[in-house]
Amino acid sequence: MGKTTEMKYLFEPRSVAIIGASSSPDKIGYKIVENIKASGYKGKVFPINPKGGEILGYEVFPNIEDVKDDIDIAVISIPAKFVFDSLSGCAKKRVKFLLIIASGFSEIGNLEEEQKIVQYARQNGMRVLGPNIFGIFSASAPINATFGPKYIKSGSVAIITQSGALGVAMIGKTSAERIGLSAIVSVGNKSDIDEADLLEYLGSHKDTKVILMYIEGVKNGEKLISALYKVTKVKPVIAIKAGRSKRGAIAAASHTGSLAGSDEIFSDVMKQCGVLRAETIQEALNWSKFLATSPKPKGEDAVIITNGGGVGVIATDACEKFGVNLYDNLNDLKVTFSEVVPQFGSVKNPVDLTGQATILDYEKALQASLKSKSINSIICLFCETATFDANDFIGSLKNLSSNARFTKPVAFALFGGEKVESAVASLKREGFSAFTEVYEAVSSLGALYSHYRIAKELASQQSAEQELQKLSIDMDAISEIINIAKQEKRSFLFQNEAQAVMKAAGIRTPKTFIAKSLEEAVLFAERIGYPVVMKVVSRDILHKSDVGGVMLDLQTKEEVIDAYQVIMHNCKRRAPSARIDGIEIAEMIKGGVEVIAGARRDGAFGPIVMFGLGGKYVEVMKDVSFRAFPLTKREALKMISETKAYSLLLGTRGEERKDISSLIDAILKVGTILCKSKDISDIEINPLLIYDEGEGACALDIRVMLKPQGD
Ligand code: COA
C-alpha cells in the first residue's frame, strides 16, 4: 500500500491537471479550468483532453502522461464509467490527490466501482477526494478548483460539506453574508478522504479560524472523534447534520441499541468532542462569522445594553438558553453606568438606556463596558425609535472601534423597519456582528462562550485512558465466563454468568442462586432470607416478564412454592418450546434510584455508553444520553447531568443525594468490559439501583449479548 500523502498539497497544490477539460463552456470540465484561472492560481495548470489544443490560454495535453512536470492534484471530470481507466496515467505521474467530480458511484448503489478506484489509488500512493463532488477551493493556494461560483471571498472560515448542492449554495450565501472562506471542500461519497483527514490540515491551518461541517452520515466515527478532540481544543468546529434516521437501530437487541437513534448518538458524541451543533444553516453561518471575527472573551460576564425593556427581557431569556452569564454585581454596574443611564432607566443588567436614548448614550455605554475590568462581553440591543436614526450606529461604531478597538466580543441586534434592516446590512459590511433578531445575537455569543469553555476544559483534561487504567476489572475471569457461553453457541450470558461478570468488575449484584428444583428453590430462599425474587432462567427467553417468568417480593416459603409453580406454568403456556435451565432465587432489593447503564458497539462511532432513567419504561421515557468510549469521569458526569434522571440523583423533595460516583464507576466499567472483550456486543444493567451517597450501587438485572460467532 502506498504511503499516505500529506494533506497540505490538496490545499496548496503546486500543479493541477484537469482530466476531461473541455473547450465547451457549458461543460463542467471547462468551468473548472475557468474557475482555476479566475482564482489567480499561481501553480501550473494542465488541461487533459484527447483533442489537445488550448483552453483559456492553457496548453491541452492529450494524455496526462504527456505532461513533463509533477502533478499534485488531478481533477477528474469525465463520466463515471471512464474514471477507473484514467487512473493508470495518474499513477504513472505519481499524482498525489484524485478529485473525482463524477456522480454515479456508491450514491446510486455502484459501490463496487468506487471501491475498485480507492483500492487502486491506495496501491499507487494516491488519495481520493469524492467521488460525487464539486471540487475544492483553498484560499492559501489560492485555487478555485470547483465548478461552483467563480469568485469566492477569502477569509477565515473553512467549510467541509457532504452535500454538493448545499455546498455550492453556501458559497453564495457566505458571500452574501460577507463571510470569507479559507477553504471549502466537497467530500461527496467520502470513499477515502473524509472530514477527519481534512480536519488534520485545517486544525493547524493558521488562516482558518472556524471550521463548519455539513454532515449527512459518519463512516469512520472513531477516526472523526480523535481528529475532533485535537481541533476543538484550538479552534471552533461547528456542525450541521442532516438525516435523523433511526434505521439500523430498530433491529437492535438491547435498549441501548433501540434507543440509540443515529441522530441522538451523533449529537451527544459531537458534544463530547466539543463540536458546536447548529440547528439551521443560518445559525451555523451566524456562529461561523461571529466566532471567526470576534476577539476571545477573557471571562464569563456579559452585559446587555438596550433602549427597550422588552428586548432586554427577551435577551435575558436567550442568555439563559444559550449559556451566557449576565454580570450581576449591582454596585459595580452602578459605578460603571450611572453616568450613562437616565434617572428613569436601569443600571441593573440589562442596562436600560430607555427609549429616549441617543447615539451618544449608546457610545458612552459601550465605552464604559469596553473599559470595565469586570465586563467581558456585550450584547447591544436597539429598538427603532424616533430619537435617532439606526444608520447613526454605522459612523459611531466605526469611530468607536477605531479609537477603542473592540477588544471584547460585541453582538448587536437592531430591531425595526426597513431603515433598521439596511443599517444592519451596512454594519455587517463594515465587519460588525449585527443581527436583526435578538436570539441570533445571543445564540452567537452563546456559541462563542461554548467554545471558550470547551477549549479550556479540553486543554486541562487528562486522557480517558489514563483514568480508566485505574479501574480494577478481572478480564480473565470475564473471558472464562464468555468462553463457556461461546462453547454452548449461546449469543448471551445467563443472569448468573452476567452477575459473575459484574462481580469481576467489582459491581455489586443481589445474592443469587439458581434452583433446579422446587426443593432447591425453597432451600436457597431460606438461605438468602425473605423477601426474595424469582425469575426463570432460559436460553430461549430474553424478556422474562413478558412470559410471566418473574415474581417479586416473595415473603414466605409458601409464596416461594406458589411462585415456582406459577412461573413454570406461565413459561410452558407462553413459551412452550423454551428450554428451562432453572429458576433464579435472588435477594429482593429495594430503594435507590433506578437507572439504566449500557454499552454497545455503534456502527459509526464504535464503542458507546448510554445512561438514563431505568426500569420498565426506559423506551417510553427516552430519558437517555450517550457518549463515545473511552471517556473521562468528568465527561461521564456531563452525560448523566443531561438527563432528567440527574435531578433524582441529586436528591429531590428532601431525599439524600445519591451515590453518583458509584454510578460513574459502573458506566466506565461496562464501557471498559465491552472494549476489552471483543466477543461482547452489548452490556446493559437495567435497573441499576443507586443508593444514597456513600452506599454504592447494585446491578439488579444485567444483559450481556455476544457477537454472532464467526464475526
Ligand atoms: N481523458 C481526458 N478527457 C476525456 C477522457 C479522458 N479519459 N474521456 C473523455 N474525455 C473528454 C471528453 O471527450 C469531453 O471533452 P469534449 O468536451 O472536448 O468532448 C470531456 O472529457 C468531458 O467528457 P464528457 O463525456 O463530455 O462528460 P461531461 O462533461 O458531459 O460530464 C461529468 C462529465 C463528470 C460532469 C458527468 O459525468 C457527471 O458525473 N456529472 C455530475 C457531476 C456532479 O454533479 N458531481 C457532484 C457535484 S456535488
PDB file of N, CA and C in Angstrom, residues 489-570:
ATOM      1  N   LYS A 489     -22.520 -22.190  22.153  1.00  0.00           N
ATOM      2  CA  LYS A 489     -23.085 -21.467  20.998  1.00  0.00           C
ATOM      3  C   LYS A 489     -24.224 -20.525  21.398  1.00  0.00           C
ATOM      4  N   ARG A 490     -24.100 -19.961  22.580  1.00  0.00           N
ATOM      5  CA  ARG A 490     -25.110 -19.005  23.029  1.00  0.00           C
ATOM      6  C   ARG A 490     -24.711 -17.591  22.597  1.00  0.00           C
ATOM      7  N   SER A 491     -25.715 -16.733  22.372  1.00  0.00           N
ATOM      8  CA  SER A 491     -25.388 -15.358  21.982  1.00  0.00           C
ATOM      9  C   SER A 491     -25.599 -14.410  23.158  1.00  0.00           C
ATOM     10  N   PHE A 492     -25.813 -14.980  24.346  1.00  0.00           N
ATOM     11  CA  PHE A 492     -25.994 -14.132  25.536  1.00  0.00           C
ATOM     12  C   PHE A 492     -25.529 -14.896  26.772  1.00  0.00           C
ATOM     13  N   LEU A 493     -25.349 -14.175  27.855  1.00  0.00           N
ATOM     14  CA  LEU A 493     -24.968 -14.829  29.108  1.00  0.00           C
ATOM     15  C   LEU A 493     -26.202 -15.013  29.971  1.00  0.00           C
ATOM     16  N   PHE A 494     -26.226 -16.111  30.729  1.00  0.00           N
ATOM     17  CA  PHE A 494     -27.277 -16.277  31.726  1.00  0.00           C
ATOM     18  C   PHE A 494     -27.075 -15.221  32.800  1.00  0.00           C
ATOM     19  N   GLN A 495     -28.163 -15.011  33.549  1.00  0.00           N
ATOM     20  CA  GLN A 495     -28.104 -13.973  34.581  1.00  0.00           C
ATOM     21  C   GLN A 495     -26.980 -14.238  35.593  1.00  0.00           C
ATOM     22  N   ASN A 496     -26.839 -15.521  35.993  1.00  0.00           N
ATOM     23  CA  ASN A 496     -25.782 -15.799  36.981  1.00  0.00           C
ATOM     24  C   ASN A 496     -24.402 -15.542  36.383  1.00  0.00           C
ATOM     25  N   GLU A 497     -24.257 -15.791  35.093  1.00  0.00           N
ATOM     26  CA  GLU A 497     -22.971 -15.515  34.429  1.00  0.00           C
ATOM     27  C   GLU A 497     -22.752 -14.000  34.333  1.00  0.00           C
ATOM     28  N   ALA A 498     -23.832 -13.310  33.960  1.00  0.00           N
ATOM     29  CA  ALA A 498     -23.732 -11.846  33.848  1.00  0.00           C
ATOM     30  C   ALA A 498     -23.398 -11.248  35.214  1.00  0.00           C
ATOM     31  N   GLN A 499     -23.968 -11.839  36.247  1.00  0.00           N
ATOM     32  CA  GLN A 499     -23.649 -11.358  37.604  1.00  0.00           C
ATOM     33  C   GLN A 499     -22.180 -11.610  37.930  1.00  0.00           C
ATOM     34  N   ALA A 500     -21.681 -12.758  37.453  1.00  0.00           N
ATOM     35  CA  ALA A 500     -20.265 -13.057  37.708  1.00  0.00           C
ATOM     36  C   ALA A 500     -19.376 -12.044  36.979  1.00  0.00           C
ATOM     37  N   VAL A 501     -19.840 -11.583  35.812  1.00  0.00           N
ATOM     38  CA  VAL A 501     -19.090 -10.549  35.077  1.00  0.00           C
ATOM     39  C   VAL A 501     -19.047  -9.272  35.921  1.00  0.00           C
ATOM     40  N   MET A 502     -20.203  -8.929  36.491  1.00  0.00           N
ATOM     41  CA  MET A 502     -20.267  -7.727  37.336  1.00  0.00           C
ATOM     42  C   MET A 502     -19.328  -7.874  38.528  1.00  0.00           C
ATOM     43  N   LYS A 503     -19.347  -9.086  39.122  1.00  0.00           N
ATOM     44  CA  LYS A 503     -18.504  -9.338  40.295  1.00  0.00           C
ATOM     45  C   LYS A 503     -17.028  -9.137  39.915  1.00  0.00           C
ATOM     46  N   ALA A 504     -16.672  -9.617  38.720  1.00  0.00           N
ATOM     47  CA  ALA A 504     -15.281  -9.486  38.271  1.00  0.00           C
ATOM     48  C   ALA A 504     -14.897  -8.014  38.101  1.00  0.00           C
ATOM     49  N   ALA A 505     -15.924  -7.178  37.923  1.00  0.00           N
ATOM     50  CA  ALA A 505     -15.645  -5.744  37.763  1.00  0.00           C
ATOM     51  C   ALA A 505     -15.884  -4.980  39.062  1.00  0.00           C
ATOM     52  N   GLY A 506     -16.269  -5.700  40.095  1.00  0.00           N
ATOM     53  CA  GLY A 506     -16.498  -5.032  41.383  1.00  0.00           C
ATOM     54  C   GLY A 506     -17.801  -4.260  41.441  1.00  0.00           C
ATOM     55  N   ILE A 507     -18.778  -4.660  40.624  1.00  0.00           N
ATOM     56  CA  ILE A 507     -20.103  -4.030  40.697  1.00  0.00           C
ATOM     57  C   ILE A 507     -21.017  -4.967  41.482  1.00  0.00           C
ATOM     58  N   ARG A 508     -21.627  -4.424  42.520  1.00  0.00           N
ATOM     59  CA  ARG A 508     -22.439  -5.265  43.397  1.00  0.00           C
ATOM     60  C   ARG A 508     -23.682  -5.792  42.688  1.00  0.00           C
ATOM     61  N   THR A 509     -24.036  -7.050  43.012  1.00  0.00           N
ATOM     62  CA  THR A 509     -25.279  -7.634  42.485  1.00  0.00           C
ATOM     63  C   THR A 509     -26.014  -8.267  43.669  1.00  0.00           C
ATOM     64  N   PRO A 510     -27.300  -8.543  43.548  1.00  0.00           N
ATOM     65  CA  PRO A 510     -28.009  -9.172  44.671  1.00  0.00           C
ATOM     66  C   PRO A 510     -27.521 -10.611  44.878  1.00  0.00           C
ATOM     67  N   LYS A 511     -27.635 -11.100  46.109  1.00  0.00           N
ATOM     68  CA  LYS A 511     -27.302 -12.508  46.371  1.00  0.00           C
ATOM     69  C   LYS A 511     -28.228 -13.363  45.530  1.00  0.00           C
ATOM     70  N   THR A 512     -27.666 -14.317  44.804  1.00  0.00           N
ATOM     71  CA  THR A 512     -28.480 -15.092  43.854  1.00  0.00           C
ATOM     72  C   THR A 512     -28.068 -16.559  43.808  1.00  0.00           C
ATOM     73  N   PHE A 513     -29.034 -17.430  43.648  1.00  0.00           N
ATOM     74  CA  PHE A 513     -28.761 -18.856  43.407  1.00  0.00           C
ATOM     75  C   PHE A 513     -29.656 -19.322  42.268  1.00  0.00           C
ATOM     76  N   ILE A 514     -29.229 -20.375  41.591  1.00  0.00           N
ATOM     77  CA  ILE A 514     -30.099 -20.960  40.558  1.00  0.00           C
ATOM     78  C   ILE A 514     -30.627 -22.288  41.098  1.00  0.00           C
ATOM     79  N   ALA A 515     -31.928 -22.385  41.186  1.00  0.00           N
ATOM     80  CA  ALA A 515     -32.540 -23.615  41.686  1.00  0.00           C
ATOM     81  C   ALA A 515     -32.939 -24.484  40.506  1.00  0.00           C
ATOM     82  N   LYS A 516     -32.630 -25.782  40.634  1.00  0.00           N
ATOM     83  CA  LYS A 516     -33.002 -26.713  39.553  1.00  0.00           C
ATOM     84  C   LYS A 516     -34.278 -27.471  39.915  1.00  0.00           C
ATOM     85  N   SER A 517     -34.716 -27.281  41.191  1.00  0.00           N
ATOM     86  CA  SER A 517     -35.929 -27.974  41.619  1.00  0.00           C
ATOM     87  C   SER A 517     -36.658 -27.098  42.627  1.00  0.00           C
ATOM     88  N   LEU A 518     -37.881 -27.506  42.938  1.00  0.00           N
ATOM     89  CA  LEU A 518     -38.673 -26.759  43.907  1.00  0.00           C
ATOM     90  C   LEU A 518     -37.988 -26.787  45.279  1.00  0.00           C
ATOM     91  N   GLU A 519     -37.439 -27.944  45.618  1.00  0.00           N
ATOM     92  CA  GLU A 519     -36.779 -28.088  46.923  1.00  0.00           C
ATOM     93  C   GLU A 519     -35.605 -27.113  47.019  1.00  0.00           C
ATOM     94  N   GLU A 520     -34.834 -27.083  45.949  1.00  0.00           N
ATOM     95  CA  GLU A 520     -33.674 -26.168  45.947  1.00  0.00           C
ATOM     96  C   GLU A 520     -34.133 -24.715  46.063  1.00  0.00           C
ATOM     97  N   ALA A 521     -35.235 -24.412  45.392  1.00  0.00           N
ATOM     98  CA  ALA A 521     -35.756 -23.033  45.424  1.00  0.00           C
ATOM     99  C   ALA A 521     -36.043 -22.622  46.862  1.00  0.00           C
ATOM    100  N   VAL A 522     -36.698 -23.504  47.601  1.00  0.00           N
ATOM    101  CA  VAL A 522     -37.030 -23.206  48.997  1.00  0.00           C
ATOM    102  C   VAL A 522     -35.754 -23.081  49.827  1.00  0.00           C
ATOM    103  N   LEU A 523     -34.852 -24.004  49.619  1.00  0.00           N
ATOM    104  CA  LEU A 523     -33.591 -24.007  50.369  1.00  0.00           C
ATOM    105  C   LEU A 523     -32.823 -22.691  50.177  1.00  0.00           C
ATOM    106  N   PHE A 524     -32.718 -22.268  48.920  1.00  0.00           N
ATOM    107  CA  PHE A 524     -31.962 -21.040  48.619  1.00  0.00           C
ATOM    108  C   PHE A 524     -32.674 -19.806  49.183  1.00  0.00           C
ATOM    109  N   ALA A 525     -34.006 -19.817  49.084  1.00  0.00           N
ATOM    110  CA  ALA A 525     -34.768 -18.669  49.602  1.00  0.00           C
ATOM    111  C   ALA A 525     -34.509 -18.514  51.101  1.00  0.00           C
ATOM    112  N   GLU A 526     -34.500 -19.639  51.794  1.00  0.00           N
ATOM    113  CA  GLU A 526     -34.255 -19.598  53.251  1.00  0.00           C
ATOM    114  C   GLU A 526     -32.835 -19.111  53.519  1.00  0.00           C
ATOM    115  N   ARG A 527     -31.908 -19.548  52.682  1.00  0.00           N
ATOM    116  CA  ARG A 527     -30.502 -19.162  52.879  1.00  0.00           C
ATOM    117  C   ARG A 527     -30.315 -17.639  52.670  1.00  0.00           C
ATOM    118  N   ILE A 528     -31.003 -17.103  51.660  1.00  0.00           N
ATOM    119  CA  ILE A 528     -30.876 -15.659  51.363  1.00  0.00           C
ATOM    120  C   ILE A 528     -31.603 -14.841  52.428  1.00  0.00           C
ATOM    121  N   GLY A 529     -32.788 -15.332  52.830  1.00  0.00           N
ATOM    122  CA  GLY A 529     -33.620 -14.565  53.762  1.00  0.00           C
ATOM    123  C   GLY A 529     -34.681 -13.820  52.987  1.00  0.00           C
ATOM    124  N   TYR A 530     -35.904 -13.778  53.529  1.00  0.00           N
ATOM    125  CA  TYR A 530     -37.031 -13.146  52.808  1.00  0.00           C
ATOM    126  C   TYR A 530     -36.967 -11.632  52.949  1.00  0.00           C
ATOM    127  N   PRO A 531     -37.580 -10.873  52.024  1.00  0.00           N
ATOM    128  CA  PRO A 531     -38.235 -11.331  50.795  1.00  0.00           C
ATOM    129  C   PRO A 531     -37.239 -11.668  49.687  1.00  0.00           C
ATOM    130  N   VAL A 532     -37.716 -12.511  48.726  1.00  0.00           N
ATOM    131  CA  VAL A 532     -36.868 -12.862  47.585  1.00  0.00           C
ATOM    132  C   VAL A 532     -37.606 -12.592  46.269  1.00  0.00           C
ATOM    133  N   VAL A 533     -36.828 -12.699  45.203  1.00  0.00           N
ATOM    134  CA  VAL A 533     -37.358 -12.522  43.845  1.00  0.00           C
ATOM    135  C   VAL A 533     -37.091 -13.825  43.110  1.00  0.00           C
ATOM    136  N   MET A 534     -38.013 -14.233  42.237  1.00  0.00           N
ATOM    137  CA  MET A 534     -37.755 -15.443  41.431  1.00  0.00           C
ATOM    138  C   MET A 534     -37.926 -15.119  39.949  1.00  0.00           C
ATOM    139  N   LYS A 535     -36.974 -15.651  39.162  1.00  0.00           N
ATOM    140  CA  LYS A 535     -37.031 -15.378  37.710  1.00  0.00           C
ATOM    141  C   LYS A 535     -36.672 -16.648  36.965  1.00  0.00           C
ATOM    142  N   VAL A 536     -37.325 -16.861  35.832  1.00  0.00           N
ATOM    143  CA  VAL A 536     -36.991 -18.036  35.037  1.00  0.00           C
ATOM    144  C   VAL A 536     -35.605 -17.856  34.405  1.00  0.00           C
ATOM    145  N   VAL A 537     -34.886 -18.954  34.283  1.00  0.00           N
ATOM    146  CA  VAL A 537     -33.594 -18.915  33.577  1.00  0.00           C
ATOM    147  C   VAL A 537     -33.757 -19.779  32.334  1.00  0.00           C
ATOM    148  N   SER A 538     -33.704 -19.138  31.180  1.00  0.00           N
ATOM    149  CA  SER A 538     -33.871 -19.910  29.940  1.00  0.00           C
ATOM    150  C   SER A 538     -33.102 -19.251  28.820  1.00  0.00           C
ATOM    151  N   ARG A 539     -32.407 -20.079  28.058  1.00  0.00           N
ATOM    152  CA  ARG A 539     -31.649 -19.546  26.924  1.00  0.00           C
ATOM    153  C   ARG A 539     -32.591 -19.065  25.823  1.00  0.00           C
ATOM    154  N   ASP A 540     -33.855 -19.499  25.913  1.00  0.00           N
ATOM    155  CA  ASP A 540     -34.796 -19.147  24.846  1.00  0.00           C
ATOM    156  C   ASP A 540     -35.714 -17.986  25.222  1.00  0.00           C
ATOM    157  N   ILE A 541     -35.608 -17.514  26.463  1.00  0.00           N
ATOM    158  CA  ILE A 541     -36.495 -16.415  26.888  1.00  0.00           C
ATOM    159  C   ILE A 541     -35.651 -15.205  27.270  1.00  0.00           C
ATOM    160  N   LEU A 542     -35.724 -14.173  26.449  1.00  0.00           N
ATOM    161  CA  LEU A 542     -34.908 -12.995  26.715  1.00  0.00           C
ATOM    162  C   LEU A 542     -35.679 -11.993  27.572  1.00  0.00           C
ATOM    163  N   HIS A 543     -36.947 -11.824  27.268  1.00  0.00           N
ATOM    164  CA  HIS A 543     -37.773 -10.879  28.036  1.00  0.00           C
ATOM    165  C   HIS A 543     -38.638 -11.679  29.003  1.00  0.00           C
ATOM    166  N   LYS A 544     -38.106 -11.875  30.212  1.00  0.00           N
ATOM    167  CA  LYS A 544     -38.714 -12.806  31.174  1.00  0.00           C
ATOM    168  C   LYS A 544     -40.101 -12.356  31.646  1.00  0.00           C
ATOM    169  N   SER A 545     -40.221 -11.032  31.875  1.00  0.00           N
ATOM    170  CA  SER A 545     -41.517 -10.550  32.392  1.00  0.00           C
ATOM    171  C   SER A 545     -42.630 -10.804  31.379  1.00  0.00           C
ATOM    172  N   ASP A 546     -42.287 -10.685  30.087  1.00  0.00           N
ATOM    173  CA  ASP A 546     -43.314 -10.823  29.054  1.00  0.00           C
ATOM    174  C   ASP A 546     -44.005 -12.188  29.075  1.00  0.00           C
ATOM    175  N   VAL A 547     -43.303 -13.224  29.550  1.00  0.00           N
ATOM    176  CA  VAL A 547     -43.936 -14.552  29.568  1.00  0.00           C
ATOM    177  C   VAL A 547     -44.419 -14.915  30.978  1.00  0.00           C
ATOM    178  N   GLY A 548     -44.372 -13.961  31.882  1.00  0.00           N
ATOM    179  CA  GLY A 548     -44.785 -14.235  33.264  1.00  0.00           C
ATOM    180  C   GLY A 548     -43.715 -15.024  34.005  1.00  0.00           C
ATOM    181  N   GLY A 549     -42.474 -14.775  33.677  1.00  0.00           N
ATOM    182  CA  GLY A 549     -41.379 -15.533  34.283  1.00  0.00           C
ATOM    183  C   GLY A 549     -40.705 -14.842  35.455  1.00  0.00           C
ATOM    184  N   VAL A 550     -41.332 -13.798  35.986  1.00  0.00           N
ATOM    185  CA  VAL A 550     -40.705 -13.062  37.097  1.00  0.00           C
ATOM    186  C   VAL A 550     -41.735 -12.880  38.220  1.00  0.00           C
ATOM    187  N   MET A 551     -41.373 -13.199  39.467  1.00  0.00           N
ATOM    188  CA  MET A 551     -42.257 -12.952  40.615  1.00  0.00           C
ATOM    189  C   MET A 551     -41.439 -12.213  41.677  1.00  0.00           C
ATOM    190  N   LEU A 552     -42.013 -11.133  42.184  1.00  0.00           N
ATOM    191  CA  LEU A 552     -41.262 -10.272  43.100  1.00  0.00           C
ATOM    192  C   LEU A 552     -41.794 -10.337  44.531  1.00  0.00           C
ATOM    193  N   ASP A 553     -40.980  -9.895  45.454  1.00  0.00           N
ATOM    194  CA  ASP A 553     -41.385  -9.654  46.837  1.00  0.00           C
ATOM    195  C   ASP A 553     -42.057 -10.870  47.489  1.00  0.00           C
ATOM    196  N   LEU A 554     -41.420 -12.022  47.397  1.00  0.00           N
ATOM    197  CA  LEU A 554     -41.989 -13.248  47.985  1.00  0.00           C
ATOM    198  C   LEU A 554     -41.544 -13.317  49.447  1.00  0.00           C
ATOM    199  N   GLN A 555     -42.538 -13.374  50.342  1.00  0.00           N
ATOM    200  CA  GLN A 555     -42.265 -13.159  51.771  1.00  0.00           C
ATOM    201  C   GLN A 555     -42.096 -14.458  52.565  1.00  0.00           C
ATOM    202  N   THR A 556     -42.652 -15.567  52.048  1.00  0.00           N
ATOM    203  CA  THR A 556     -42.635 -16.798  52.850  1.00  0.00           C
ATOM    204  C   THR A 556     -42.304 -17.998  51.971  1.00  0.00           C
ATOM    205  N   LYS A 557     -42.038 -19.122  52.667  1.00  0.00           N
ATOM    206  CA  LYS A 557     -41.767 -20.384  51.981  1.00  0.00           C
ATOM    207  C   LYS A 557     -42.949 -20.746  51.070  1.00  0.00           C
ATOM    208  N   GLU A 558     -44.169 -20.551  51.560  1.00  0.00           N
ATOM    209  CA  GLU A 558     -45.361 -20.905  50.781  1.00  0.00           C
ATOM    210  C   GLU A 558     -45.425 -20.062  49.497  1.00  0.00           C
ATOM    211  N   GLU A 559     -45.104 -18.794  49.654  1.00  0.00           N
ATOM    212  CA  GLU A 559     -45.137 -17.931  48.465  1.00  0.00           C
ATOM    213  C   GLU A 559     -44.085 -18.370  47.440  1.00  0.00           C
ATOM    214  N   VAL A 560     -42.950 -18.844  47.924  1.00  0.00           N
ATOM    215  CA  VAL A 560     -41.892 -19.325  47.016  1.00  0.00           C
ATOM    216  C   VAL A 560     -42.389 -20.561  46.268  1.00  0.00           C
ATOM    217  N   ILE A 561     -43.051 -21.466  46.996  1.00  0.00           N
ATOM    218  CA  ILE A 561     -43.565 -22.690  46.364  1.00  0.00           C
ATOM    219  C   ILE A 561     -44.592 -22.319  45.288  1.00  0.00           C
ATOM    220  N   ASP A 562     -45.515 -21.421  45.641  1.00  0.00           N
ATOM    221  CA  ASP A 562     -46.532 -20.998  44.668  1.00  0.00           C
ATOM    222  C   ASP A 562     -45.885 -20.359  43.442  1.00  0.00           C
ATOM    223  N   ALA A 563     -44.947 -19.451  43.719  1.00  0.00           N
ATOM    224  CA  ALA A 563     -44.301 -18.703  42.629  1.00  0.00           C
ATOM    225  C   ALA A 563     -43.584 -19.653  41.679  1.00  0.00           C
ATOM    226  N   TYR A 564     -42.922 -20.657  42.241  1.00  0.00           N
ATOM    227  CA  TYR A 564     -42.189 -21.629  41.415  1.00  0.00           C
ATOM    228  C   TYR A 564     -43.149 -22.275  40.414  1.00  0.00           C
ATOM    229  N   GLN A 565     -44.309 -22.687  40.960  1.00  0.00           N
ATOM    230  CA  GLN A 565     -45.265 -23.380  40.094  1.00  0.00           C
ATOM    231  C   GLN A 565     -45.887 -22.427  39.060  1.00  0.00           C
ATOM    232  N   VAL A 566     -46.165 -21.198  39.491  1.00  0.00           N
ATOM    233  CA  VAL A 566     -46.757 -20.227  38.556  1.00  0.00           C
ATOM    234  C   VAL A 566     -45.786 -19.933  37.405  1.00  0.00           C
ATOM    235  N   ILE A 567     -44.528 -19.725  37.748  1.00  0.00           N
ATOM    236  CA  ILE A 567     -43.535 -19.409  36.698  1.00  0.00           C
ATOM    237  C   ILE A 567     -43.437 -20.567  35.702  1.00  0.00           C
ATOM    238  N   MET A 568     -43.341 -21.783  36.238  1.00  0.00           N
ATOM    239  CA  MET A 568     -43.230 -22.959  35.361  1.00  0.00           C
ATOM    240  C   MET A 568     -44.465 -23.054  34.443  1.00  0.00           C
ATOM    241  N   HIS A 569     -45.629 -22.825  35.044  1.00  0.00           N
ATOM    242  CA  HIS A 569     -46.882 -22.918  34.289  1.00  0.00           C
ATOM    243  C   HIS A 569     -46.904 -21.850  33.174  1.00  0.00           C
ATOM    244  N   ASN A 570     -46.581 -20.596  33.573  1.00  0.00           N
ATOM    245  CA  ASN A 570     -46.595 -19.498  32.594  1.00  0.00           C
ATOM    246  C   ASN A 570     -45.664 -19.768  31.423  1.00  0.00           C
TER     247      ASN A 570
END
